[in-house]
C-alpha atoms as a printed R data frame, in Angstrom:
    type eleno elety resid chain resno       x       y       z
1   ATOM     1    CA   UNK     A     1   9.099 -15.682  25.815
2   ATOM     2    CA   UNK     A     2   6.746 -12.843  27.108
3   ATOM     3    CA   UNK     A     3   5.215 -10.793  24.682
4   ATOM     4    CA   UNK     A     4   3.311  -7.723  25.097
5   ATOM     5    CA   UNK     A     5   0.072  -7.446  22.407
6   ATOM     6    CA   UNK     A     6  -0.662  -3.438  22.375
7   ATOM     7    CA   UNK     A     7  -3.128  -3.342  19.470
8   ATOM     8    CA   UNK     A     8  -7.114  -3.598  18.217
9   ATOM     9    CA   UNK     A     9  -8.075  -6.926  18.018
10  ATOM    10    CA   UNK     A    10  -7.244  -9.180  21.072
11  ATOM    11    CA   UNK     A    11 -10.255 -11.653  20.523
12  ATOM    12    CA   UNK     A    12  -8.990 -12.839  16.854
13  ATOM    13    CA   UNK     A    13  -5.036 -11.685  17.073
14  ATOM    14    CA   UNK     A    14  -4.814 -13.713  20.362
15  ATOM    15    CA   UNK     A    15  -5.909 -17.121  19.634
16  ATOM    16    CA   UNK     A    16  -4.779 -16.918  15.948
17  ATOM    17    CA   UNK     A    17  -0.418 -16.300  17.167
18  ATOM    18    CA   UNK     A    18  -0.774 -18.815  20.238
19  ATOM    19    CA   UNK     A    19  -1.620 -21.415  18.102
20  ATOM    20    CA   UNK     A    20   0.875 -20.467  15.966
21  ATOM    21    CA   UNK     A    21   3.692 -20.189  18.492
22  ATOM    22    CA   UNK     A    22   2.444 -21.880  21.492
23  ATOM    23    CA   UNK     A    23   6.219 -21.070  23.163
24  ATOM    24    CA   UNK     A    24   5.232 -17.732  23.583
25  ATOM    25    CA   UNK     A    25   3.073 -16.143  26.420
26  ATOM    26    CA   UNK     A    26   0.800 -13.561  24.585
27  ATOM    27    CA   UNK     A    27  -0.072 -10.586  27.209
28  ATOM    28    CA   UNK     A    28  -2.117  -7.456  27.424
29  ATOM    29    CA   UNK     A    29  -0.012  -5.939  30.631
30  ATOM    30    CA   UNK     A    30   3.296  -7.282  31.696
31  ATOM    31    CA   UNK     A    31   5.861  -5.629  34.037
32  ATOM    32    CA   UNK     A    32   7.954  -3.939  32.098
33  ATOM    33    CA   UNK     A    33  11.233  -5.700  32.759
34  ATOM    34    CA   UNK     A    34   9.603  -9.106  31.514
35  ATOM    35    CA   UNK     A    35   8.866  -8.118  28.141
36  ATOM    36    CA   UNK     A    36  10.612  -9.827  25.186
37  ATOM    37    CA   UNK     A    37   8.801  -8.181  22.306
38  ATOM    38    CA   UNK     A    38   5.810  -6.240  21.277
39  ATOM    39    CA   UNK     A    39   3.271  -7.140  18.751
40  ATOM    40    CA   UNK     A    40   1.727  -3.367  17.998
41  ATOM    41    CA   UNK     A    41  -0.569  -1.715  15.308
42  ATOM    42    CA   UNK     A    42  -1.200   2.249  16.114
43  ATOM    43    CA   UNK     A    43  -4.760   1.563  16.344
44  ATOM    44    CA   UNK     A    44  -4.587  -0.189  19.736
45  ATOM    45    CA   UNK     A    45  -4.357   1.436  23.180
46  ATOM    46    CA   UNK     A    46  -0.520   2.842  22.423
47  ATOM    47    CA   UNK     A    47   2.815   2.021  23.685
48  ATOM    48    CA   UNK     A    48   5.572   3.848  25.808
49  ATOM    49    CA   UNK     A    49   8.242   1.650  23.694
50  ATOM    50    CA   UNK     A    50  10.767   3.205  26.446
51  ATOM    51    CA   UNK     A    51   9.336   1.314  29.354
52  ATOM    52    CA   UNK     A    52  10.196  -2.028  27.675
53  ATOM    53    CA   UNK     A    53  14.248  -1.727  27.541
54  ATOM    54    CA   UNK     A    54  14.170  -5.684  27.160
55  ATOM    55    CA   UNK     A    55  12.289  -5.691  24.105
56  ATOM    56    CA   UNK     A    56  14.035  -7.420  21.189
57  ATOM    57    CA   UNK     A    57  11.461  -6.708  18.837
58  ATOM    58    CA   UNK     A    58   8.728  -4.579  17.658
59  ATOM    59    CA   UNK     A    59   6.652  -6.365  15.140
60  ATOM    60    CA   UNK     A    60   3.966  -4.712  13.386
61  ATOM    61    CA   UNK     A    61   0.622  -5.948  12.287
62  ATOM    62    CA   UNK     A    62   0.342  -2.946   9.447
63  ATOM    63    CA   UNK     A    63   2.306  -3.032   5.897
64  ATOM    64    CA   UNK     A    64   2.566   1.247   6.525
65  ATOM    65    CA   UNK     A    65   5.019   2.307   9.544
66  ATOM    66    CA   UNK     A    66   4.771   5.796   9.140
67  ATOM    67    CA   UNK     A    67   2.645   6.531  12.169
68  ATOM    68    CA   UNK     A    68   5.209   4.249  13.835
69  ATOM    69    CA   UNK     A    69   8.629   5.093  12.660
70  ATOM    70    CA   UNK     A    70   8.620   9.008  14.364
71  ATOM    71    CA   UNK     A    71   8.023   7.794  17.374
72  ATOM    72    CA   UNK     A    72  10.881   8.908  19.699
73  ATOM    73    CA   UNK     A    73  10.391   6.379  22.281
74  ATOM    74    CA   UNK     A    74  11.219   3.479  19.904
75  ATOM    75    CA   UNK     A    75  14.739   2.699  20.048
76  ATOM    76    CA   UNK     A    76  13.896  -1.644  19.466
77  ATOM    77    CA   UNK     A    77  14.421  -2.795  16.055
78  ATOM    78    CA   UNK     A    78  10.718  -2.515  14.578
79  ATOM    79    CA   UNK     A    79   9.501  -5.089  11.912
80  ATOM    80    CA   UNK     A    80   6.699  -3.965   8.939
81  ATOM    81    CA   UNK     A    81   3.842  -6.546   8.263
82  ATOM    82    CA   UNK     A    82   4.688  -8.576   5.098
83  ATOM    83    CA   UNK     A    83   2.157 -11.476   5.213
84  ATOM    84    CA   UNK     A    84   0.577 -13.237   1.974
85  ATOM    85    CA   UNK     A    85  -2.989 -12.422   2.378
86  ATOM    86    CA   UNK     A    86  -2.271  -8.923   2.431
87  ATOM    87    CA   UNK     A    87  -0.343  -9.041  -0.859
88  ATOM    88    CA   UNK     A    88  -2.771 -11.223  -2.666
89  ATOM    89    CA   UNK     A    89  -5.825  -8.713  -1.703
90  ATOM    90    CA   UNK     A    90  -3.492  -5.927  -3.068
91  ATOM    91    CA   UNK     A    91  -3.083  -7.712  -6.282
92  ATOM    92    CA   UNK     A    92  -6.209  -7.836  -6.822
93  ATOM    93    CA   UNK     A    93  -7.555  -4.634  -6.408
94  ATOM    94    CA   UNK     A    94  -4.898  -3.345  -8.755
95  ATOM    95    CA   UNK     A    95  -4.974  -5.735 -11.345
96  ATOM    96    CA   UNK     A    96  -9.139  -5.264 -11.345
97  ATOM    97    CA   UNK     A    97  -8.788  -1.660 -11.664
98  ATOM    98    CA   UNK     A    98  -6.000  -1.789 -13.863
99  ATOM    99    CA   UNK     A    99  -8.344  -3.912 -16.104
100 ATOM   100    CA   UNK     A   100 -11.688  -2.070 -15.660
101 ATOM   101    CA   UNK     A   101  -9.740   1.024 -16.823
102 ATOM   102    CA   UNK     A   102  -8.305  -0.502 -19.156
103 ATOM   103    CA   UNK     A   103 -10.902  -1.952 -21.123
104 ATOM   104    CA   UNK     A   104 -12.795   1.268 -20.385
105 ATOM   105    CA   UNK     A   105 -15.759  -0.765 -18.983
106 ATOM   106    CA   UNK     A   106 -17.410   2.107 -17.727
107 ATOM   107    CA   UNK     A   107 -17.940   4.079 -21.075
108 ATOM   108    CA   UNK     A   108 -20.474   1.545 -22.002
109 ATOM   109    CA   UNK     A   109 -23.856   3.471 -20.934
110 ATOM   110    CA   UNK     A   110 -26.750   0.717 -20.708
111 ATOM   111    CA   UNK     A   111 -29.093   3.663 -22.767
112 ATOM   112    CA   UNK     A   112 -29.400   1.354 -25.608
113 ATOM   113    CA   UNK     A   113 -26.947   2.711 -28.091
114 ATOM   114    CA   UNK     A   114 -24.317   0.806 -29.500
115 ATOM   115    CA   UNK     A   115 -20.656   1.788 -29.394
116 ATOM   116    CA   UNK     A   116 -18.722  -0.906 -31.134
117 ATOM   117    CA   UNK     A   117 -16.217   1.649 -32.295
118 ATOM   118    CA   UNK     A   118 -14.930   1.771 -28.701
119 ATOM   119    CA   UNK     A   119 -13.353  -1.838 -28.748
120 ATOM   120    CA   UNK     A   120  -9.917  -1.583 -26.596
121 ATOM   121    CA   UNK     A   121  -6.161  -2.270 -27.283
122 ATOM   122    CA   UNK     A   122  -4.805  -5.552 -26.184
123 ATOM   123    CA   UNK     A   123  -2.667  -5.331 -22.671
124 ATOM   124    CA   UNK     A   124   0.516  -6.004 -24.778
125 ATOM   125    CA   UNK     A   125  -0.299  -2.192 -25.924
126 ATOM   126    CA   UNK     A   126  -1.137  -0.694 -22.799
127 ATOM   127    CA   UNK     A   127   2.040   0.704 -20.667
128 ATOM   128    CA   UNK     A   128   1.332   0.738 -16.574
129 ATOM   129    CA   UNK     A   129   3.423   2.009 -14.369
130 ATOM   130    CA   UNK     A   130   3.787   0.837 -10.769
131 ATOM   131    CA   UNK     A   131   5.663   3.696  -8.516
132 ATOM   132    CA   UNK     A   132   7.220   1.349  -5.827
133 ATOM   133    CA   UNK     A   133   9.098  -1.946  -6.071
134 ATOM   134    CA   UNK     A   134   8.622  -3.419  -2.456
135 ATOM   135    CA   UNK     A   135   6.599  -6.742  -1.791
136 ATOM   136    CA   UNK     A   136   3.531  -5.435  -2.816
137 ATOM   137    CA   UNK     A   137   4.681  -3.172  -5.776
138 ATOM   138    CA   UNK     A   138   6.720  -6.250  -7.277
139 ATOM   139    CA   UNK     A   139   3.848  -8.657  -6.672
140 ATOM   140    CA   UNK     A   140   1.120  -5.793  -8.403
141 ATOM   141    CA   UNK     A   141   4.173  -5.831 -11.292
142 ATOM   142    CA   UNK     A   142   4.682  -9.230 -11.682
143 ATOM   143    CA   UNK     A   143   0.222  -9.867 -11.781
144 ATOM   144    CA   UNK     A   144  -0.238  -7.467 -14.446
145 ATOM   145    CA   UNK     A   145   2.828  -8.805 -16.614
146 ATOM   146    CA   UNK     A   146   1.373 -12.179 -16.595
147 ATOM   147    CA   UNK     A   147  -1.684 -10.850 -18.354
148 ATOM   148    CA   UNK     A   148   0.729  -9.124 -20.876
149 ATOM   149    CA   UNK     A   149   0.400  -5.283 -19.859
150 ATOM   150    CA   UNK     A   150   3.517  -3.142 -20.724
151 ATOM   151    CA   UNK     A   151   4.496  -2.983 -17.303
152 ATOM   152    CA   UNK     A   152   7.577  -0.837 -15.528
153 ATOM   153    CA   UNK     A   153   8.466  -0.192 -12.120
154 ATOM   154    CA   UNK     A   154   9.850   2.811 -10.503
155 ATOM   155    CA   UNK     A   155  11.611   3.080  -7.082
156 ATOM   156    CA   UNK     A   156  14.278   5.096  -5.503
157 ATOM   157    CA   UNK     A   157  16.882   2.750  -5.591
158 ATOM   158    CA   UNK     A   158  15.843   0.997  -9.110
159 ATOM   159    CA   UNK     A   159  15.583  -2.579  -7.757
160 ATOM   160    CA   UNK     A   160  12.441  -4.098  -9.264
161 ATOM   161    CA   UNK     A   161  10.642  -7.471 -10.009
162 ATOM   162    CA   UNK     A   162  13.173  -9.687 -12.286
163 ATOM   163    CA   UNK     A   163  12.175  -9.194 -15.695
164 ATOM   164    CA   UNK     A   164  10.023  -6.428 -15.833
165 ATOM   165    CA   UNK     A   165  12.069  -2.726 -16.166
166 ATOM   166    CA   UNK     A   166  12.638  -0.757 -13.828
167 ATOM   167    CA   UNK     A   167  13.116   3.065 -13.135
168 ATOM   168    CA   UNK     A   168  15.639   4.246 -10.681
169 ATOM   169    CA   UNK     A   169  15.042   7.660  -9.025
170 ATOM   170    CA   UNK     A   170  16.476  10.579 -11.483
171 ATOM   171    CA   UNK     A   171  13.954   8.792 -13.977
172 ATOM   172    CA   UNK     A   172  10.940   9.715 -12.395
173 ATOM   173    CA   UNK     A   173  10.099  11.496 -15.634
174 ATOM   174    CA   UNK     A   174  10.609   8.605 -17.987
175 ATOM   175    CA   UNK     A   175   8.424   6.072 -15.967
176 ATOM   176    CA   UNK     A   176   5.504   8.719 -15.577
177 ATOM   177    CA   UNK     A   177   5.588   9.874 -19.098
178 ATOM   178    CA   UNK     A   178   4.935   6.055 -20.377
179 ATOM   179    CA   UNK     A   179   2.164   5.515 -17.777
180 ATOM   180    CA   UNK     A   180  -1.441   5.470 -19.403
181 ATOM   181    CA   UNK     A   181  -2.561   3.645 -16.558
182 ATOM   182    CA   UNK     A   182  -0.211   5.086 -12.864
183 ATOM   183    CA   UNK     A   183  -0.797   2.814 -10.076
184 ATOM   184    CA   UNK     A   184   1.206   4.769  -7.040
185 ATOM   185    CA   UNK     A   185   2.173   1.738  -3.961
186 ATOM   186    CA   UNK     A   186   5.359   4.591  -2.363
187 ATOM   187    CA   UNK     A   187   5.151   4.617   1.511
188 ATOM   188    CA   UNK     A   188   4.680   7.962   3.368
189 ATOM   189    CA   UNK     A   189   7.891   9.762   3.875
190 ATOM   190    CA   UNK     A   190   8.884  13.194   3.761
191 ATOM   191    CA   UNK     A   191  10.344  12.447   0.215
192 ATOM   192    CA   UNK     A   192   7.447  11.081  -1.182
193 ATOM   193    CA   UNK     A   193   4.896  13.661   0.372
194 ATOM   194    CA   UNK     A   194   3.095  14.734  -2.891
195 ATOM   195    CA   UNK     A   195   5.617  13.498  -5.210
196 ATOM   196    CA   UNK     A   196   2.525  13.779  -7.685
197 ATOM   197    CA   UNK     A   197   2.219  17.344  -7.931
198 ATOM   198    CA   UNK     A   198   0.922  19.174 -10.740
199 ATOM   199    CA   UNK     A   199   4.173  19.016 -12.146
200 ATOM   200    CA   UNK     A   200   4.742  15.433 -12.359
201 ATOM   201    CA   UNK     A   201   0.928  14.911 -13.009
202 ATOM   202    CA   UNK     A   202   1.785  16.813 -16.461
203 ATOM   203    CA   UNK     A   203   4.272  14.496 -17.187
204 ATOM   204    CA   UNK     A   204   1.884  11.222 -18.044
205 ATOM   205    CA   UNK     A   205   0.103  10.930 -21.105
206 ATOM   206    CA   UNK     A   206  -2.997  12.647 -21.825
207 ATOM   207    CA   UNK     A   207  -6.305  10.695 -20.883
208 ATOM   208    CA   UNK     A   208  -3.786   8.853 -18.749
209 ATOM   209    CA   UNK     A   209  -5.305   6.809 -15.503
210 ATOM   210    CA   UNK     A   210  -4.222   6.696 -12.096
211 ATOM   211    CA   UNK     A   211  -5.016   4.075  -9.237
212 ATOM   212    CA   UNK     A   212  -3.848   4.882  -6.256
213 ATOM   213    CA   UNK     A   213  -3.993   2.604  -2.804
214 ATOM   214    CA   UNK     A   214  -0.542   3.559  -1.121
215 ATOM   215    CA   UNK     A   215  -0.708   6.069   0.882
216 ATOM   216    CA   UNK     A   216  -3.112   9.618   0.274
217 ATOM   217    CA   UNK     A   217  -0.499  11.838   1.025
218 ATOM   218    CA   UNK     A   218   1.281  10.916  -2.549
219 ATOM   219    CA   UNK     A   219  -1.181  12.857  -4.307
220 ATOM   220    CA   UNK     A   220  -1.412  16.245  -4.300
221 ATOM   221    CA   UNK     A   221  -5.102  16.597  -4.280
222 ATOM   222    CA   UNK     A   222  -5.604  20.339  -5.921
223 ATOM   223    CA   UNK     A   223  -3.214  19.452  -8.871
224 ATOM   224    CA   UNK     A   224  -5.073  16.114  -9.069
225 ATOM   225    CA   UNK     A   225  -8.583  17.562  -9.554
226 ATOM   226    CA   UNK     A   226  -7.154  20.223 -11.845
227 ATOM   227    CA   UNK     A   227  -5.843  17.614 -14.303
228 ATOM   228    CA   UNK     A   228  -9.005  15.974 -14.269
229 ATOM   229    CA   UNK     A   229 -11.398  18.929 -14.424
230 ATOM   230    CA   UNK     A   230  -9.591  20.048 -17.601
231 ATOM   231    CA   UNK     A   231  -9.618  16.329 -18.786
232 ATOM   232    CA   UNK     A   232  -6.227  16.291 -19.043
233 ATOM   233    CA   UNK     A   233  -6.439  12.627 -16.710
234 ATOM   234    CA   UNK     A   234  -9.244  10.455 -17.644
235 ATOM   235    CA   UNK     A   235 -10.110   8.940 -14.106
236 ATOM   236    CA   UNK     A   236  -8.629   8.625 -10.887
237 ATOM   237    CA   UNK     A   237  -8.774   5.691  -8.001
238 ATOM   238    CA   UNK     A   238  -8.612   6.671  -4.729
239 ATOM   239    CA   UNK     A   239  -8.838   4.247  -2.014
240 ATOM   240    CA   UNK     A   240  -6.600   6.116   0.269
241 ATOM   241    CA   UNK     A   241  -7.029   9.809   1.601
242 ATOM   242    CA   UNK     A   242  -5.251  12.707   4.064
243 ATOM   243    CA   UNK     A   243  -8.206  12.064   6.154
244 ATOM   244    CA   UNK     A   244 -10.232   8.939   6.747
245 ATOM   245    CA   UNK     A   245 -13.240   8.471   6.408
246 ATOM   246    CA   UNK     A   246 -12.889  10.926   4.009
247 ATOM   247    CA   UNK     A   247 -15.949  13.187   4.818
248 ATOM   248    CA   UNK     A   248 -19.387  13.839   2.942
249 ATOM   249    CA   UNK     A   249 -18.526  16.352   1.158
250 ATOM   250    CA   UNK     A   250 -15.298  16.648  -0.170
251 ATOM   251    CA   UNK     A   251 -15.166  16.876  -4.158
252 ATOM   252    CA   UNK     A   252 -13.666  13.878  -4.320
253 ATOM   253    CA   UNK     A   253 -17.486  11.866  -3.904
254 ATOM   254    CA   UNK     A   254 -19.063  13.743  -6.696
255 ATOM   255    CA   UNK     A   255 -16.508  14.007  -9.315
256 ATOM   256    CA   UNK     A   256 -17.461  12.259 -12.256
257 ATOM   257    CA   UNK     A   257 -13.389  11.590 -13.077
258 ATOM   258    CA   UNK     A   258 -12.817   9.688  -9.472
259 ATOM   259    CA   UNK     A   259 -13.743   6.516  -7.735
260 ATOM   260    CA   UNK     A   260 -13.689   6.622  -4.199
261 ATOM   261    CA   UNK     A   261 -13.063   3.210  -2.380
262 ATOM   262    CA   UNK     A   262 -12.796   3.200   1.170
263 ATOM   263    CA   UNK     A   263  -9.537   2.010   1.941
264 ATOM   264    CA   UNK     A   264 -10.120  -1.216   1.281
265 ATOM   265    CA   UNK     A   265  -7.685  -2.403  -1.308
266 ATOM   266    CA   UNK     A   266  -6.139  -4.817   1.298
267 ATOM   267    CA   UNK     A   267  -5.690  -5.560   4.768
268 ATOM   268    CA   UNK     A   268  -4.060  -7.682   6.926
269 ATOM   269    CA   UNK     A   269  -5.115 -11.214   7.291
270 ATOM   270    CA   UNK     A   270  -5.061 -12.750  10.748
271 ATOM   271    CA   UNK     A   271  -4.720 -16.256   9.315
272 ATOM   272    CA   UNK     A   272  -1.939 -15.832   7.613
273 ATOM   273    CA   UNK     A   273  -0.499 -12.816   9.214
274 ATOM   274    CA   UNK     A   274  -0.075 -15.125  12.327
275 ATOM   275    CA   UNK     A   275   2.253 -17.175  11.210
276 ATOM   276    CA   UNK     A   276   4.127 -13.986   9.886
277 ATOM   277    CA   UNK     A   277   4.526 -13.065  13.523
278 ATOM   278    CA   UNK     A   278   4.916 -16.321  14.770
279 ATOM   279    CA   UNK     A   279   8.115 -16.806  12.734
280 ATOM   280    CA   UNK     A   280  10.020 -13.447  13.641
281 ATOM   281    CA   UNK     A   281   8.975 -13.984  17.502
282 ATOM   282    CA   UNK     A   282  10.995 -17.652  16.827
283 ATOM   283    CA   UNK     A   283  14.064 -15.361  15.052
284 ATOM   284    CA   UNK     A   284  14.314 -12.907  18.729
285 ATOM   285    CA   UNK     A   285  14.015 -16.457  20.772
286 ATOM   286    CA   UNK     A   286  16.901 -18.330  18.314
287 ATOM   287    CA   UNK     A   287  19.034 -14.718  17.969
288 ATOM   288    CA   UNK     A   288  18.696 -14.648  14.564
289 ATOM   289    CA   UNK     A   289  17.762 -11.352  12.751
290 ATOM   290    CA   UNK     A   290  13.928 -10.843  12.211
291 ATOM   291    CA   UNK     A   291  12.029 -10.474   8.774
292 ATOM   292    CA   UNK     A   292  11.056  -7.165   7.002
293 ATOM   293    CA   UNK     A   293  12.890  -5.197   9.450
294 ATOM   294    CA   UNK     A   294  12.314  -1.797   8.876
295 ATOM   295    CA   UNK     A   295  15.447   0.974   7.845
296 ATOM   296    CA   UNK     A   296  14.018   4.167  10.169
297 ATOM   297    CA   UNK     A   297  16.445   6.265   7.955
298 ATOM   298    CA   UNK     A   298  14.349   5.592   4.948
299 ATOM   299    CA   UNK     A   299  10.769   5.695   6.791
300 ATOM   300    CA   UNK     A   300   9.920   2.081   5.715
């Protein structure tokens, strides 16, 4: 099996899948006509995906497809990146944050007064509400249950993490208006392109949090610094943004209701991540259907 590698990162990537499918032969150019799949992330050199008609597979090394999925010269069934390592640094940055705000760790000034009249409700009083119910918004669902939050879901469809409730899309307003701490995991599609406008950002509960590491273009970022100039939202945060790095001096830095993080919430891990690949490039050799395929109708 020939497979083409068109993304940043040869000198880890490479040696990390051949030793976790030594059957394939991992390339940088191949003639067209040879290729059997493509391993691809859109920060690599780019791919014509129509000059590889023998491609069975697109596998990506990314949990996001939207800079993929418009691409008109794909026509080969493309695969997302669902890979452990990834998830687990996604539950942790959520569940941290969820905590920190939670337990309002930063309203304890070290200016030597003492505030013991600000002591926090238990988790089992706190309602959080994940928008999204894929891998990583179940697995964000499912952490923060286990330490006994009041946790829902909310997704288009209404599928969610067994035993923990879940919101179906005409009850957008019901999940929102519950969440004193909003942690927003959607993808980027045209439906979900500032779903939290200033409408819907009036809909959650005054003093009300928000975490967001999905995707910056959920967020309408005008309504967003409205809420919180008028303190409306406590605090906001952002790890992801319309443009990254997000630059010097956008208000975001110096607003004393956001946290900036660089997108950094999570990543993919080659370690693990390897063996992801190494398993669907097995599926295109045996015929079977590959993992985490992605429905280009939906945009994830």
């Amino acid at each position: 099996m020939r497979v083409l590698f068109a993304a940043d990162g040869w000198e880890k990537w490479a040696p990390a899948i051949s030793a976790a499918c030594p059957e394939a032969e991992l390339l940088q150019t191949a003639p067209p006509d040879s290729v059997d799949a493509i391993i691809y992330a859109p920060n690599g050199p780019g791919c014509d995906f129509a000059a590889y008609p023998s491609a069975k597979l697109v596998q990506g090394l990314w949990a996001g497809v939207d800079q993929i999925v418009p691409d008109s010269s794909l026509t080969q069934p493309l695969a997302r990146m669902v890979e452990p390592g990834l998830e687990r640094g996604m539950v942790e940055y959520c569940t941290g944050w969820a905590l920190r705000l939670h337990l309002g760790m930063d309203r304890f000034a070290q200016d030597g007064v003492w505030r013991n009249d600000m002591a926090p409700p238990l988790a089992t009083r706190r309602k959080v509400t994940v928008l999204g119910a894929g891998a990583l918004g179940q697995a964000v669902a499912r952490a923060l249950a286990a330490l006994d939050f009041d946790v829902a879901t909310w997704s288009r469809s209404g599928e969610g993490a067994p035993g923990i409730p879940a919101f179906s899309g005409p009850e957008m307003e019901q999940a929102l208006s519950r969440a004193e701490i909003l942690i927003a995991l959607l993808p980027d599609t045209p439906e979900t392109r500032n779903i939290l406008n200033a409408e819907r950002l009036a809909l959650l509960p005054r003093g009300a949090s928000i975490i967001n590491p999905g995707r910056g273009t959920l967020i309408d970022d005008a309504a967003l610094l409205s809420a919180l100039n008028s303190r409306y939202l406590r605090h906001a945060v952002l790890d992801v943004f319309r443009t990254e790095p997000l630059p010097p001096f956008d208000p975001y830095w110096s607003h004393p209701g956001v946290t900036v993080t660089p997108h950094i919430a999570s990543e993919t891990r080659v370690e693990t991540a390897a063996l992801v690949v190494a398993e669907n490039l097995r599926r295109v050799m045996r015929g079977e259907t590959p993992l985490h395929l992605v429905d280009r109708s939906k945009g994830y």
